[in-house]
């Protein structure tokens, strides 16, 4: 991984944590999530006239990715209904490197060193410990942890799909431009059917629509480009340094309680991601 790719993925991590904080910090989390998806679709549609159209070989990946992204967005919305940013985000983002590494090994035929196996173990322990974070009343946020874990499974699935799809497309930006536009149109339609009035409330959230949607679009556009420049598992792992940005935003901007468990769990998950990056350098 070159220094440029490394810096780009770190920037993507910070932007990703920022738009998640916008969703979590909003009073209407469902509307905020829809606003982000619609917003990134607007940016994607605006980009399409200036980039090549993805090659036909990538279209099956695009179709699968649209479904995976929608499921991810639905489960992320539900996760934030029940849990703090500093609980949901580390689980959802931390499980992805583990699953991508396993997929790479058993499906894509990638071999791993002892350091990489150690990194996967650290990430697994970090994720398990985050699920034990308690609220002030002492009740374990088990429902949020389970929903966040399922969200992480979809993150891993779309990461592998988009990594392979962008390589087949011949244009990372063209691939993601089409993906984000399709995702926005379909998700907005489903939102309108699912909850009448939800789409209207979402469009009214101008800051989330443009700032959150813009941050989300740029963040993942950078990641999709990085997928074409470096191994998917490496990029996915480095991207999850976003959990540190999420911890800082949750504590200092959203006023969430900072506990030793949150710090240790997040740090351990991050350490595993960093070790995975170093071991693949």
XYZ file of C-alpha atoms in Angstrom:
281
model
C 0.000 0.000 0.000
C 1.411 3.351 -1.042
C 1.429 6.405 1.182
C -1.242 8.022 -1.005
C -3.627 5.075 -0.668
C -2.979 4.959 3.084
C -3.831 8.665 3.483
C -6.910 8.379 1.281
C -8.339 5.507 3.339
C -7.692 7.364 6.620
C -9.574 10.379 5.224
C -12.424 8.073 4.188
C -12.511 6.666 7.728
C -12.906 10.133 9.266
C -15.673 11.107 6.823
C -17.495 7.852 7.453
C -17.526 8.374 11.201
C -18.785 11.946 10.663
C -21.885 10.991 8.667
C -22.699 8.182 11.102
C -22.627 10.773 13.882
C -25.082 12.943 11.933
C -27.491 10.014 11.707
C -27.100 9.026 15.344
C -27.296 12.632 16.564
C -30.542 13.392 14.742
C -33.927 13.220 16.454
C -35.418 11.261 13.532
C -32.812 8.603 12.771
C -34.805 6.887 10.027
C -35.251 10.172 8.160
C -31.562 11.011 8.658
C -30.470 7.655 7.224
C -32.703 8.087 4.179
C -31.378 11.649 3.747
C -27.786 10.380 3.674
C -28.607 7.707 1.081
C -30.542 10.129 -1.122
C -27.806 12.722 -0.733
C -25.044 10.373 -1.819
C -27.208 9.381 -4.771
C -27.469 13.013 -5.848
C -23.682 13.321 -5.750
C -23.340 10.077 -7.684
C -25.753 11.203 -10.394
C -23.920 14.524 -10.698
C -20.614 12.673 -11.165
C -21.777 10.282 -13.902
C -21.470 12.689 -16.887
C -17.773 13.176 -16.080
C -16.622 9.561 -15.641
C -16.638 6.433 -17.858
C -19.594 4.062 -17.567
C -18.653 0.780 -15.842
C -17.945 -2.213 -18.076
C -20.665 -4.835 -18.520
C -18.601 -7.399 -16.572
C -19.236 -5.377 -13.407
C -23.030 -5.167 -13.732
C -23.768 -8.385 -11.754
C -21.619 -6.989 -8.936
C -23.519 -3.701 -9.109
C -26.864 -5.482 -8.837
C -25.746 -7.544 -5.854
C -24.162 -4.542 -4.185
C -27.343 -2.478 -4.378
C -29.191 -5.173 -2.425
C -26.392 -5.498 0.137
C -26.131 -1.730 0.663
C -29.881 -1.437 1.232
C -29.844 -4.213 3.821
C -26.854 -2.568 5.507
C -28.683 0.770 5.669
C -31.837 -0.775 7.133
C -29.946 -2.645 9.847
C -27.782 0.387 10.647
C -30.932 2.462 11.200
C -32.288 -0.144 13.576
C -28.959 -0.415 15.410
C -28.932 3.302 16.194
C -32.476 3.085 17.577
C -31.234 0.919 20.443
C -27.537 1.641 20.966
C -24.952 4.410 21.356
C -22.687 5.439 18.488
C -19.722 4.243 20.552
C -21.260 0.768 20.884
C -22.909 0.264 17.492
C -20.152 1.738 15.351
C -17.189 -0.342 16.637
C -19.134 -3.597 16.313
C -20.516 -2.882 12.850
C -17.221 -1.582 11.496
C -14.925 -3.890 13.463
C -16.477 -7.158 12.318
C -15.944 -6.332 8.629
C -12.153 -6.961 8.508
C -12.653 -10.324 10.207
C -15.262 -11.464 7.703
C -13.426 -10.047 4.696
C -10.278 -11.876 5.788
C -12.210 -15.142 6.157
C -13.842 -14.647 2.759
C -10.463 -13.922 1.215
C -9.024 -17.114 2.697
C -11.824 -19.592 2.006
C -13.377 -18.187 -1.170
C -10.746 -16.049 -2.892
C -7.823 -18.309 -1.956
C -5.724 -15.712 -0.118
C -3.212 -17.090 2.409
C -2.517 -15.425 5.763
C 0.573 -15.177 7.952
C 0.684 -15.750 11.701
C 0.561 -11.972 12.256
C -2.595 -11.754 10.174
C -4.207 -14.567 12.154
C -3.296 -12.728 15.374
C -4.873 -9.553 13.986
C -8.102 -11.395 13.203
C -8.160 -12.805 16.758
C -7.665 -9.320 18.255
C -10.509 -7.918 16.178
C -12.784 -10.783 17.239
C -12.033 -10.252 20.945
C -12.480 -6.497 20.579
C -15.881 -6.945 18.956
C -17.017 -9.435 21.618
C -15.987 -7.084 24.425
C -17.767 -4.098 22.868
C -21.021 -6.058 23.016
C -20.712 -6.044 26.820
C -20.840 -2.239 27.089
C -23.533 -1.238 29.576
C -25.766 1.787 29.918
C -25.916 3.784 33.136
C -28.794 1.594 34.347
C -26.612 -1.504 34.052
C -28.600 -3.162 31.268
C -26.567 -4.713 28.473
C -27.504 -3.259 25.086
C -27.820 -6.730 23.632
C -30.325 -5.883 20.895
C -28.109 -3.077 19.602
C -25.078 -5.384 19.620
C -26.864 -8.088 17.622
C -28.194 -5.604 15.073
C -24.758 -4.015 14.768
C -23.183 -7.439 14.216
C -25.627 -8.165 11.397
C -24.855 -4.725 9.958
C -21.169 -5.646 9.988
C -21.907 -8.798 8.002
C -23.476 -6.715 5.260
C -20.525 -4.290 5.358
C -18.150 -7.191 4.745
C -20.336 -8.554 1.946
C -20.612 -5.289 0.054
C -16.910 -4.534 0.582
C -15.864 -7.752 -1.175
C -18.513 -7.303 -3.857
C -17.533 -3.706 -4.581
C -13.818 -4.468 -4.508
C -14.243 -7.136 -7.162
C -16.841 -5.131 -9.076
C -14.752 -1.957 -9.296
C -11.866 -3.950 -10.710
C -14.135 -5.443 -13.367
C -15.682 -2.050 -14.124
C -12.442 -0.434 -15.232
C -13.491 2.769 -13.449
C -13.856 3.044 -9.688
C -15.699 6.377 -9.822
C -17.996 5.249 -12.625
C -18.819 2.087 -10.713
C -19.640 3.924 -7.498
C -21.488 6.711 -9.296
C -23.916 4.192 -10.777
C -24.120 2.245 -7.504
C -24.927 5.279 -5.362
C -27.542 6.589 -7.822
C -29.314 3.221 -8.054
C -29.154 2.722 -4.311
C -30.703 6.156 -3.679
C -33.581 5.683 -6.119
C -34.526 2.222 -4.841
C -34.047 3.050 -1.154
C -36.105 6.246 -1.476
C -38.896 4.289 -3.153
C -38.883 1.668 -0.420
C -38.862 4.352 2.272
C -41.913 5.993 0.729
C -43.789 2.695 0.708
C -42.537 1.563 4.106
C -43.436 4.747 6.001
C -45.551 7.379 4.247
C -44.075 10.809 4.889
C -40.585 9.482 5.679
C -39.108 10.559 2.346
C -40.520 14.067 2.735
C -39.061 14.380 6.226
C -35.722 13.153 4.910
C -35.517 15.705 2.101
C -36.336 18.435 4.612
C -33.121 17.589 6.514
C -30.965 19.742 4.237
C -27.797 19.553 6.359
C -27.928 15.781 6.554
C -28.928 15.496 2.904
C -25.972 17.485 1.597
C -23.315 17.315 4.330
C -24.044 13.751 5.429
C -24.735 12.558 1.911
C -21.631 14.317 0.597
C -19.416 12.902 3.341
C -20.809 9.413 2.753
C -20.340 9.649 -1.007
C -16.761 10.938 -0.830
C -15.809 8.445 1.879
C -16.910 5.380 -0.026
C -15.770 6.704 -3.399
C -12.273 6.932 -1.915
C -12.562 3.396 -0.534
C -13.781 1.939 -3.849
C -10.846 3.591 -5.583
C -8.499 2.160 -2.934
C -9.952 -1.319 -3.584
C -8.491 -1.086 -7.095
C -5.065 -0.048 -5.790
C -4.475 -2.431 -2.849
C -5.791 -5.757 -1.437
C -9.432 -5.562 -0.383
C -8.749 -7.024 3.087
C -6.001 -4.475 3.736
C -8.158 -1.524 2.687
C -11.126 -2.800 4.713
C -9.001 -3.207 7.839
C -7.376 0.216 7.576
C -10.731 1.825 6.926
C -11.922 0.636 10.318
C -9.666 3.132 12.058
C -12.914 5.097 11.751
C -13.902 3.575 15.104
C -11.496 5.969 16.819
C -13.076 8.960 15.064
C -16.511 7.617 16.048
C -15.453 7.280 19.683
C -14.209 10.878 19.768
C -17.346 12.234 18.080
C -19.647 10.217 20.316
C -17.989 11.405 23.505
C -17.053 15.014 22.703
C -19.896 16.054 20.375
C -22.826 13.763 21.192
C -22.210 13.688 24.955
C -22.114 9.890 25.219
C -20.646 8.437 28.380
C -16.991 7.424 28.118
C -16.287 4.239 30.035
C -13.156 2.179 30.406
C -14.926 -0.688 28.620
C -15.584 1.481 25.568
C -12.000 2.708 25.449
C -10.455 -0.750 25.846
C -12.849 -2.442 23.438
C -12.385 0.190 20.750
C -8.620 0.262 21.239
C -8.339 -3.528 20.965
C -10.419 -3.624 17.793
C -8.347 -0.807 16.328
C -5.103 -2.528 17.319
C -6.222 -5.619 15.444
C -6.988 -3.529 12.353
C -3.608 -1.814 12.560
C -1.799 -5.129 12.983
C -3.652 -6.503 9.985
C -2.500 -3.512 7.956
C 1.117 -3.847 9.109
C 1.214 -7.602 8.530
C 0.086 -7.150 4.919
C 2.445 -4.253 4.164
